[in-house]
Amino acid sequence: MNGHVKSMRFQKFMEPATTLLSFLLVMAVHSTRTVEASRNQRGGDSLQQALALSRLVQKDSADLIKTYKASQGELPDFFCKGPVNDVPDPNISGLEPSEKLLSVYTHLQDFFPHLKRVYEQQTDLQSPDSPLLIVFPRLRANSRNLATLINNSYQSLFPNLPVPEPAGGPTTLPPPQNVFQQKIYGCVVLKTYKQLLSNVSRELRTLKNKF
């Protein structure tokens, strides 16, 4: 058998293998794109839900501030605008969508211990039937649901990046305070948290349009 015949047989043998390999490569690319599209869909759905919930929580925070002020007796509004040590920054950071979404999540996370502290302080200062103690738990519960939705979006849209730490991580709380300091601290926390929620809604609206 001469070389030409061997070459022809080898080519005939290789043609099906090459076709099969091409088919498998096409299927692999299609499967990857399908998985990516599914992840983007899930992430987009979570972002849409998070955006809707962020607007609800923002409204709840505005209502809670009014209820808070009404329950504190004489508390001039300018006391709620002054700086208080250890209250988290409400501004979202980052340039890339993944960085912004992670910043949203971690900022919410930073506020949870402060919201818990304010609620505990007000539980000691208010009567059990105070409207403040009725509205406050709803805000905290919805805030945690919001963080969960954002976490789900982050994991769906950016599966290869580090997963955020669970909500409620370590943060710095103020030292023991007298009653007057507690009232100011609570008001500043709630007003700053409302600013954060406004920033969160804006960022989620921008991110939703990208996915």
PDB file of N, CA, C and O in Angstrom, residues 63-131:
ATOM      1  N   ASP A  63     -41.493  56.780  57.039  1.00  0.00           N
ATOM      2  CA  ASP A  63     -42.591  56.729  58.012  1.00  0.00           C
ATOM      3  C   ASP A  63     -42.060  56.478  59.421  1.00  0.00           C
ATOM      4  O   ASP A  63     -42.569  57.048  60.401  1.00  0.00           O
ATOM      5  N   LEU A  64     -41.036  55.643  59.514  1.00  0.00           N
ATOM      6  CA  LEU A  64     -40.483  55.314  60.827  1.00  0.00           C
ATOM      7  C   LEU A  64     -39.820  56.530  61.467  1.00  0.00           C
ATOM      8  O   LEU A  64     -39.926  56.729  62.685  1.00  0.00           O
ATOM      9  N   ILE A  65     -39.151  57.345  60.663  1.00  0.00           N
ATOM     10  CA  ILE A  65     -38.523  58.547  61.211  1.00  0.00           C
ATOM     11  C   ILE A  65     -39.568  59.476  61.813  1.00  0.00           C
ATOM     12  O   ILE A  65     -39.379  60.042  62.903  1.00  0.00           O
ATOM     13  N   LYS A  66     -40.692  59.645  61.124  1.00  0.00           N
ATOM     14  CA  LYS A  66     -41.770  60.491  61.657  1.00  0.00           C
ATOM     15  C   LYS A  66     -42.300  59.925  62.964  1.00  0.00           C
ATOM     16  O   LYS A  66     -42.507  60.658  63.938  1.00  0.00           O
ATOM     17  N   THR A  67     -42.502  58.614  62.998  1.00  0.00           N
ATOM     18  CA  THR A  67     -42.987  57.967  64.218  1.00  0.00           C
ATOM     19  C   THR A  67     -41.956  58.082  65.327  1.00  0.00           C
ATOM     20  O   THR A  67     -42.306  58.301  66.497  1.00  0.00           O
ATOM     21  N   TYR A  68     -40.693  57.942  64.964  1.00  0.00           N
ATOM     22  CA  TYR A  68     -39.615  58.035  65.947  1.00  0.00           C
ATOM     23  C   TYR A  68     -39.591  59.420  66.590  1.00  0.00           C
ATOM     24  O   TYR A  68     -39.549  59.546  67.822  1.00  0.00           O
ATOM     25  N   LYS A  69     -39.623  60.448  65.771  1.00  0.00           N
ATOM     26  CA  LYS A  69     -39.573  61.815  66.303  1.00  0.00           C
ATOM     27  C   LYS A  69     -40.769  62.103  67.200  1.00  0.00           C
ATOM     28  O   LYS A  69     -40.630  62.733  68.257  1.00  0.00           O
ATOM     29  N   ALA A  70     -41.941  61.628  66.779  1.00  0.00           N
ATOM     30  CA  ALA A  70     -43.148  61.875  67.565  1.00  0.00           C
ATOM     31  C   ALA A  70     -43.101  61.177  68.914  1.00  0.00           C
ATOM     32  O   ALA A  70     -43.732  61.627  69.880  1.00  0.00           O
ATOM     33  N   SER A  71     -42.346  60.099  69.006  1.00  0.00           N
ATOM     34  CA  SER A  71     -42.304  59.312  70.248  1.00  0.00           C
ATOM     35  C   SER A  71     -41.208  59.760  71.206  1.00  0.00           C
ATOM     36  O   SER A  71     -41.117  59.245  72.318  1.00  0.00           O
ATOM     37  N   GLN A  72     -40.365  60.725  70.789  1.00  0.00           N
ATOM     38  CA  GLN A  72     -39.214  61.121  71.607  1.00  0.00           C
ATOM     39  C   GLN A  72     -39.467  62.368  72.451  1.00  0.00           C
ATOM     40  O   GLN A  72     -38.559  62.828  73.141  1.00  0.00           O
ATOM     41  N   GLY A  73     -40.666  62.922  72.374  1.00  0.00           N
ATOM     42  CA  GLY A  73     -40.926  64.163  73.102  1.00  0.00           C
ATOM     43  C   GLY A  73     -40.282  65.324  72.371  1.00  0.00           C
ATOM     44  O   GLY A  73     -40.293  65.393  71.151  1.00  0.00           O
ATOM     45  N   GLU A  74     -39.705  66.238  73.115  1.00  0.00           N
ATOM     46  CA  GLU A  74     -39.062  67.409  72.510  1.00  0.00           C
ATOM     47  C   GLU A  74     -37.686  67.032  71.979  1.00  0.00           C
ATOM     48  O   GLU A  74     -36.737  66.861  72.727  1.00  0.00           O
ATOM     49  N   LEU A  75     -37.607  66.876  70.651  1.00  0.00           N
ATOM     50  CA  LEU A  75     -36.343  66.553  70.014  1.00  0.00           C
ATOM     51  C   LEU A  75     -36.211  67.418  68.767  1.00  0.00           C
ATOM     52  O   LEU A  75     -36.736  67.078  67.704  1.00  0.00           O
ATOM     53  N   PRO A  76     -35.524  68.558  68.876  1.00  0.00           N
ATOM     54  CA  PRO A  76     -35.366  69.443  67.705  1.00  0.00           C
ATOM     55  C   PRO A  76     -34.768  68.702  66.518  1.00  0.00           C
ATOM     56  O   PRO A  76     -33.903  67.831  66.679  1.00  0.00           O
ATOM     57  N   ASP A  77     -35.226  69.066  65.330  1.00  0.00           N
ATOM     58  CA  ASP A  77     -34.828  68.347  64.128  1.00  0.00           C
ATOM     59  C   ASP A  77     -33.327  68.432  63.868  1.00  0.00           C
ATOM     60  O   ASP A  77     -32.741  67.497  63.327  1.00  0.00           O
ATOM     61  N   PHE A  78     -32.706  69.557  64.271  1.00  0.00           N
ATOM     62  CA  PHE A  78     -31.277  69.696  63.964  1.00  0.00           C
ATOM     63  C   PHE A  78     -30.429  68.687  64.736  1.00  0.00           C
ATOM     64  O   PHE A  78     -29.297  68.399  64.345  1.00  0.00           O
ATOM     65  N   PHE A  79     -30.977  68.121  65.837  1.00  0.00           N
ATOM     66  CA  PHE A  79     -30.234  67.088  66.553  1.00  0.00           C
ATOM     67  C   PHE A  79     -30.064  65.830  65.696  1.00  0.00           C
ATOM     68  O   PHE A  79     -29.119  65.062  65.881  1.00  0.00           O
ATOM     69  N   CYS A  80     -30.981  65.611  64.771  1.00  0.00           N
ATOM     70  CA  CYS A  80     -30.931  64.423  63.922  1.00  0.00           C
ATOM     71  C   CYS A  80     -29.976  64.589  62.746  1.00  0.00           C
ATOM     72  O   CYS A  80     -29.771  63.654  61.973  1.00  0.00           O
ATOM     73  N   LYS A  81     -29.422  65.776  62.575  1.00  0.00           N
ATOM     74  CA  LYS A  81     -28.537  66.033  61.448  1.00  0.00           C
ATOM     75  C   LYS A  81     -27.068  66.069  61.848  1.00  0.00           C
ATOM     76  O   LYS A  81     -26.189  66.146  60.989  1.00  0.00           O
ATOM     77  N   GLY A  82     -26.819  66.080  63.136  1.00  0.00           N
ATOM     78  CA  GLY A  82     -25.440  66.180  63.597  1.00  0.00           C
ATOM     79  C   GLY A  82     -24.691  64.869  63.420  1.00  0.00           C
ATOM     80  O   GLY A  82     -25.294  63.794  63.319  1.00  0.00           O
ATOM     81  N   PRO A  83     -23.368  64.921  63.344  1.00  0.00           N
ATOM     82  CA  PRO A  83     -22.567  63.694  63.206  1.00  0.00           C
ATOM     83  C   PRO A  83     -22.572  62.875  64.488  1.00  0.00           C
ATOM     84  O   PRO A  83     -22.577  63.418  65.591  1.00  0.00           O
ATOM     85  N   VAL A  84     -22.625  61.580  64.329  1.00  0.00           N
ATOM     86  CA  VAL A  84     -22.543  60.658  65.456  1.00  0.00           C
ATOM     87  C   VAL A  84     -21.479  59.624  65.114  1.00  0.00           C
ATOM     88  O   VAL A  84     -21.487  59.043  64.019  1.00  0.00           O
ATOM     89  N   ASN A  85     -20.571  59.406  66.018  1.00  0.00           N
ATOM     90  CA  ASN A  85     -19.482  58.458  65.775  1.00  0.00           C
ATOM     91  C   ASN A  85     -20.018  57.062  65.503  1.00  0.00           C
ATOM     92  O   ASN A  85     -21.010  56.623  66.096  1.00  0.00           O
ATOM     93  N   ASP A  86     -19.362  56.372  64.583  1.00  0.00           N
ATOM     94  CA  ASP A  86     -19.583  54.956  64.297  1.00  0.00           C
ATOM     95  C   ASP A  86     -20.815  54.669  63.437  1.00  0.00           C
ATOM     96  O   ASP A  86     -21.051  53.501  63.094  1.00  0.00           O
ATOM     97  N   VAL A  87     -21.614  55.663  63.081  1.00  0.00           N
ATOM     98  CA  VAL A  87     -22.744  55.407  62.178  1.00  0.00           C
ATOM     99  C   VAL A  87     -22.178  55.209  60.772  1.00  0.00           C
ATOM    100  O   VAL A  87     -21.403  56.036  60.286  1.00  0.00           O
ATOM    101  N   PRO A  88     -22.548  54.128  60.075  1.00  0.00           N
ATOM    102  CA  PRO A  88     -21.949  53.825  58.762  1.00  0.00           C
ATOM    103  C   PRO A  88     -22.228  54.900  57.715  1.00  0.00           C
ATOM    104  O   PRO A  88     -23.196  55.657  57.795  1.00  0.00           O
ATOM    105  N   ASP A  89     -21.358  54.932  56.729  1.00  0.00           N
ATOM    106  CA  ASP A  89     -21.486  55.841  55.596  1.00  0.00           C
ATOM    107  C   ASP A  89     -22.588  55.323  54.664  1.00  0.00           C
ATOM    108  O   ASP A  89     -22.596  54.147  54.312  1.00  0.00           O
ATOM    109  N   PRO A  90     -23.516  56.186  54.207  1.00  0.00           N
ATOM    110  CA  PRO A  90     -24.597  55.717  53.334  1.00  0.00           C
ATOM    111  C   PRO A  90     -24.241  55.694  51.846  1.00  0.00           C
ATOM    112  O   PRO A  90     -25.079  55.311  51.027  1.00  0.00           O
ATOM    113  N   ASN A  91     -23.036  56.114  51.482  1.00  0.00           N
ATOM    114  CA  ASN A  91     -22.680  56.242  50.069  1.00  0.00           C
ATOM    115  C   ASN A  91     -22.160  54.921  49.498  1.00  0.00           C
ATOM    116  O   ASN A  91     -21.322  54.257  50.110  1.00  0.00           O
ATOM    117  N   ILE A  92     -22.678  54.565  48.312  1.00  0.00           N
ATOM    118  CA  ILE A  92     -22.275  53.335  47.632  1.00  0.00           C
ATOM    119  C   ILE A  92     -20.970  53.579  46.878  1.00  0.00           C
ATOM    120  O   ILE A  92     -20.802  54.618  46.238  1.00  0.00           O
ATOM    121  N   SER A  93     -20.057  52.627  46.933  1.00  0.00           N
ATOM    122  CA  SER A  93     -18.757  52.767  46.272  1.00  0.00           C
ATOM    123  C   SER A  93     -18.620  51.720  45.163  1.00  0.00           C
ATOM    124  O   SER A  93     -19.457  50.833  45.014  1.00  0.00           O
ATOM    125  N   GLY A  94     -17.540  51.838  44.390  1.00  0.00           N
ATOM    126  CA  GLY A  94     -17.243  50.867  43.338  1.00  0.00           C
ATOM    127  C   GLY A  94     -17.468  51.434  41.954  1.00  0.00           C
ATOM    128  O   GLY A  94     -18.278  52.351  41.762  1.00  0.00           O
ATOM    129  N   LEU A  95     -16.752  50.876  40.974  1.00  0.00           N
ATOM    130  CA  LEU A  95     -16.872  51.293  39.583  1.00  0.00           C
ATOM    131  C   LEU A  95     -17.599  50.248  38.750  1.00  0.00           C
ATOM    132  O   LEU A  95     -18.453  50.580  37.941  1.00  0.00           O
ATOM    133  N   GLU A  96     -17.242  48.971  38.939  1.00  0.00           N
ATOM    134  CA  GLU A  96     -17.861  47.895  38.183  1.00  0.00           C
ATOM    135  C   GLU A  96     -19.202  47.498  38.807  1.00  0.00           C
ATOM    136  O   GLU A  96     -19.403  47.689  40.014  1.00  0.00           O
ATOM    137  N   PRO A  97     -20.134  46.932  38.012  1.00  0.00           N
ATOM    138  CA  PRO A  97     -21.424  46.494  38.569  1.00  0.00           C
ATOM    139  C   PRO A  97     -21.271  45.542  39.756  1.00  0.00           C
ATOM    140  O   PRO A  97     -22.008  45.649  40.742  1.00  0.00           O
ATOM    141  N   SER A  98     -20.297  44.626  39.668  1.00  0.00           N
ATOM    142  CA  SER A  98     -20.091  43.687  40.778  1.00  0.00           C
ATOM    143  C   SER A  98     -19.673  44.422  42.047  1.00  0.00           C
ATOM    144  O   SER A  98     -20.118  44.083  43.161  1.00  0.00           O
ATOM    145  N   GLU A  99     -18.823  45.435  41.901  1.00  0.00           N
ATOM    146  CA  GLU A  99     -18.354  46.201  43.058  1.00  0.00           C
ATOM    147  C   GLU A  99     -19.493  47.011  43.675  1.00  0.00           C
ATOM    148  O   GLU A  99     -19.612  47.107  44.902  1.00  0.00           O
ATOM    149  N   LYS A 100     -20.331  47.585  42.834  1.00  0.00           N
ATOM    150  CA  LYS A 100     -21.448  48.380  43.332  1.00  0.00           C
ATOM    151  C   LYS A 100     -22.458  47.491  44.061  1.00  0.00           C
ATOM    152  O   LYS A 100     -22.964  47.853  45.122  1.00  0.00           O
ATOM    153  N   LEU A 101     -22.757  46.331  43.471  1.00  0.00           N
ATOM    154  CA  LEU A 101     -23.728  45.431  44.100  1.00  0.00           C
ATOM    155  C   LEU A 101     -23.200  44.907  45.428  1.00  0.00           C
ATOM    156  O   LEU A 101     -23.948  44.805  46.414  1.00  0.00           O
ATOM    157  N   LEU A 102     -21.910  44.597  45.473  1.00  0.00           N
ATOM    158  CA  LEU A 102     -21.308  44.144  46.723  1.00  0.00           C
ATOM    159  C   LEU A 102     -21.310  45.272  47.754  1.00  0.00           C
ATOM    160  O   LEU A 102     -21.543  45.040  48.944  1.00  0.00           O
ATOM    161  N   SER A 103     -21.066  46.518  47.310  1.00  0.00           N
ATOM    162  CA  SER A 103     -21.089  47.655  48.217  1.00  0.00           C
ATOM    163  C   SER A 103     -22.484  47.863  48.797  1.00  0.00           C
ATOM    164  O   SER A 103     -22.642  48.151  49.988  1.00  0.00           O
ATOM    165  N   VAL A 104     -23.503  47.706  47.958  1.00  0.00           N
ATOM    166  CA  VAL A 104     -24.885  47.811  48.444  1.00  0.00           C
ATOM    167  C   VAL A 104     -25.127  46.787  49.551  1.00  0.00           C
ATOM    168  O   VAL A 104     -25.672  47.108  50.617  1.00  0.00           O
ATOM    169  N   TYR A 105     -24.707  45.566  49.284  1.00  0.00           N
ATOM    170  CA  TYR A 105     -24.931  44.492  50.256  1.00  0.00           C
ATOM    171  C   TYR A 105     -24.200  44.752  51.578  1.00  0.00           C
ATOM    172  O   TYR A 105     -24.780  44.630  52.662  1.00  0.00           O
ATOM    173  N   THR A 106     -22.922  45.102  51.485  1.00  0.00           N
ATOM    174  CA  THR A 106     -22.136  45.286  52.707  1.00  0.00           C
ATOM    175  C   THR A 106     -22.591  46.524  53.495  1.00  0.00           C
ATOM    176  O   THR A 106     -22.510  46.538  54.722  1.00  0.00           O
ATOM    177  N   HIS A 107     -23.069  47.565  52.796  1.00  0.00           N
ATOM    178  CA  HIS A 107     -23.576  48.733  53.511  1.00  0.00           C
ATOM    179  C   HIS A 107     -24.848  48.390  54.293  1.00  0.00           C
ATOM    180  O   HIS A 107     -25.016  48.835  55.436  1.00  0.00           O
ATOM    181  N   LEU A 108     -25.732  47.628  53.685  1.00  0.00           N
ATOM    182  CA  LEU A 108     -26.910  47.164  54.429  1.00  0.00           C
ATOM    183  C   LEU A 108     -26.471  46.347  55.633  1.00  0.00           C
ATOM    184  O   LEU A 108     -26.991  46.508  56.739  1.00  0.00           O
ATOM    185  N   GLN A 109     -25.517  45.489  55.396  1.00  0.00           N
ATOM    186  CA  GLN A 109     -24.975  44.638  56.447  1.00  0.00           C
ATOM    187  C   GLN A 109     -24.441  45.471  57.616  1.00  0.00           C
ATOM    188  O   GLN A 109     -24.658  45.137  58.791  1.00  0.00           O
ATOM    189  N   ASP A 110     -23.751  46.542  57.302  1.00  0.00           N
ATOM    190  CA  ASP A 110     -23.167  47.395  58.338  1.00  0.00           C
ATOM    191  C   ASP A 110     -24.232  48.057  59.218  1.00  0.00           C
ATOM    192  O   ASP A 110     -23.975  48.353  60.392  1.00  0.00           O
ATOM    193  N   PHE A 111     -25.407  48.308  58.639  1.00  0.00           N
ATOM    194  CA  PHE A 111     -26.445  49.005  59.400  1.00  0.00           C
ATOM    195  C   PHE A 111     -27.254  48.083  60.310  1.00  0.00           C
ATOM    196  O   PHE A 111     -27.884  48.563  61.265  1.00  0.00           O
ATOM    197  N   PHE A 112     -27.276  46.800  60.026  1.00  0.00           N
ATOM    198  CA  PHE A 112     -28.133  45.901  60.800  1.00  0.00           C
ATOM    199  C   PHE A 112     -27.867  45.953  62.304  1.00  0.00           C
ATOM    200  O   PHE A 112     -28.810  46.035  63.106  1.00  0.00           O
ATOM    201  N   PRO A 113     -26.607  45.890  62.753  1.00  0.00           N
ATOM    202  CA  PRO A 113     -26.375  45.972  64.203  1.00  0.00           C
ATOM    203  C   PRO A 113     -26.829  47.303  64.799  1.00  0.00           C
ATOM    204  O   PRO A 113     -27.281  47.345  65.951  1.00  0.00           O
ATOM    205  N   HIS A 114     -26.726  48.394  64.042  1.00  0.00           N
ATOM    206  CA  HIS A 114     -27.162  49.698  64.541  1.00  0.00           C
ATOM    207  C   HIS A 114     -28.689  49.760  64.661  1.00  0.00           C
ATOM    208  O   HIS A 114     -29.223  50.300  65.637  1.00  0.00           O
ATOM    209  N   LEU A 115     -29.372  49.211  63.671  1.00  0.00           N
ATOM    210  CA  LEU A 115     -30.833  49.165  63.753  1.00  0.00           C
ATOM    211  C   LEU A 115     -31.270  48.316  64.943  1.00  0.00           C
ATOM    212  O   LEU A 115     -32.236  48.659  65.645  1.00  0.00           O
ATOM    213  N   LYS A 116     -30.558  47.220  65.178  1.00  0.00           N
ATOM    214  CA  LYS A 116     -30.869  46.380  66.327  1.00  0.00           C
ATOM    215  C   LYS A 116     -30.639  47.130  67.628  1.00  0.00           C
ATOM    216  O   LYS A 116     -31.467  47.067  68.555  1.00  0.00           O
ATOM    217  N   ARG A 117     -29.535  47.869  67.719  1.00  0.00           N
ATOM    218  CA  ARG A 117     -29.228  48.634  68.930  1.00  0.00           C
ATOM    219  C   ARG A 117     -30.305  49.698  69.189  1.00  0.00           C
ATOM    220  O   ARG A 117     -30.777  49.847  70.330  1.00  0.00           O
ATOM    221  N   VAL A 118     -30.701  50.418  68.146  1.00  0.00           N
ATOM    222  CA  VAL A 118     -31.726  51.454  68.305  1.00  0.00           C
ATOM    223  C   VAL A 118     -33.046  50.830  68.776  1.00  0.00           C
ATOM    224  O   VAL A 118     -33.716  51.358  69.670  1.00  0.00           O
ATOM    225  N   TYR A 119     -33.401  49.707  68.177  1.00  0.00           N
ATOM    226  CA  TYR A 119     -34.650  49.042  68.578  1.00  0.00           C
ATOM    227  C   TYR A 119     -34.592  48.609  70.040  1.00  0.00           C
ATOM    228  O   TYR A 119     -35.565  48.777  70.791  1.00  0.00           O
ATOM    229  N   GLU A 120     -33.467  48.061  70.462  1.00  0.00           N
ATOM    230  CA  GLU A 120     -33.328  47.637  71.855  1.00  0.00           C
ATOM    231  C   GLU A 120     -33.413  48.836  72.803  1.00  0.00           C
ATOM    232  O   GLU A 120     -34.038  48.755  73.870  1.00  0.00           O
ATOM    233  N   GLN A 121     -32.781  49.935  72.419  1.00  0.00           N
ATOM    234  CA  GLN A 121     -32.843  51.141  73.257  1.00  0.00           C
ATOM    235  C   GLN A 121     -34.280  51.647  73.367  1.00  0.00           C
ATOM    236  O   GLN A 121     -34.746  52.008  74.456  1.00  0.00           O
ATOM    237  N   GLN A 122     -34.989  51.675  72.238  1.00  0.00           N
ATOM    238  CA  GLN A 122     -36.349  52.185  72.251  1.00  0.00           C
ATOM    239  C   GLN A 122     -37.308  51.241  72.961  1.00  0.00           C
ATOM    240  O   GLN A 122     -38.319  51.680  73.520  1.00  0.00           O
ATOM    241  N   THR A 123     -36.985  49.962  72.961  1.00  0.00           N
ATOM    242  CA  THR A 123     -37.798  49.007  73.728  1.00  0.00           C
ATOM    243  C   THR A 123     -37.755  49.340  75.207  1.00  0.00           C
ATOM    244  O   THR A 123     -38.749  49.197  75.934  1.00  0.00           O
ATOM    245  N   ASP A 124     -36.602  49.815  75.682  1.00  0.00           N
ATOM    246  CA  ASP A 124     -36.470  50.216  77.089  1.00  0.00           C
ATOM    247  C   ASP A 124     -37.134  51.557  77.367  1.00  0.00           C
ATOM    248  O   ASP A 124     -37.598  51.806  78.486  1.00  0.00           O
ATOM    249  N   LEU A 125     -37.199  52.440  76.350  1.00  0.00           N
ATOM    250  CA  LEU A 125     -37.708  53.793  76.564  1.00  0.00           C
ATOM    251  C   LEU A 125     -39.205  53.926  76.289  1.00  0.00           C
ATOM    252  O   LEU A 125     -39.850  54.817  76.848  1.00  0.00           O
ATOM    253  N   GLN A 126     -39.765  53.082  75.435  1.00  0.00           N
ATOM    254  CA  GLN A 126     -41.164  53.211  75.029  1.00  0.00           C
ATOM    255  C   GLN A 126     -42.047  52.202  75.747  1.00  0.00           C
ATOM    256  O   GLN A 126     -41.575  51.164  76.221  1.00  0.00           O
ATOM    257  N   SER A 127     -43.337  52.499  75.767  1.00  0.00           N
ATOM    258  CA  SER A 127     -44.305  51.538  76.301  1.00  0.00           C
ATOM    259  C   SER A 127     -44.473  50.405  75.285  1.00  0.00           C
ATOM    260  O   SER A 127     -44.245  50.598  74.088  1.00  0.00           O
ATOM    261  N   PRO A 128     -44.879  49.211  75.740  1.00  0.00           N
ATOM    262  CA  PRO A 128     -44.985  48.068  74.827  1.00  0.00           C
ATOM    263  C   PRO A 128     -45.924  48.287  73.645  1.00  0.00           C
ATOM    264  O   PRO A 128     -45.745  47.666  72.595  1.00  0.00           O
ATOM    265  N   ASP A 129     -46.920  49.171  73.813  1.00  0.00           N
ATOM    266  CA  ASP A 129     -47.881  49.397  72.728  1.00  0.00           C
ATOM    267  C   ASP A 129     -47.506  50.604  71.863  1.00  0.00           C
ATOM    268  O   ASP A 129     -48.323  51.086  71.079  1.00  0.00           O
ATOM    269  N   SER A 130     -46.300  51.087  71.987  1.00  0.00           N
ATOM    270  CA  SER A 130     -45.862  52.226  71.194  1.00  0.00           C
ATOM    271  C   SER A 130     -45.899  51.885  69.699  1.00  0.00           C
ATOM    272  O   SER A 130     -45.429  50.817  69.295  1.00  0.00           O
ATOM    273  N   PRO A 131     -46.436  52.791  68.862  1.00  0.00           N
ATOM    274  CA  PRO A 131     -46.427  52.543  67.414  1.00  0.00           C
ATOM    275  C   PRO A 131     -45.007  52.330  66.869  1.00  0.00           C
ATOM    276  O   PRO A 131     -44.821  51.592  65.897  1.00  0.00           O
TER     277      PRO A 131
END
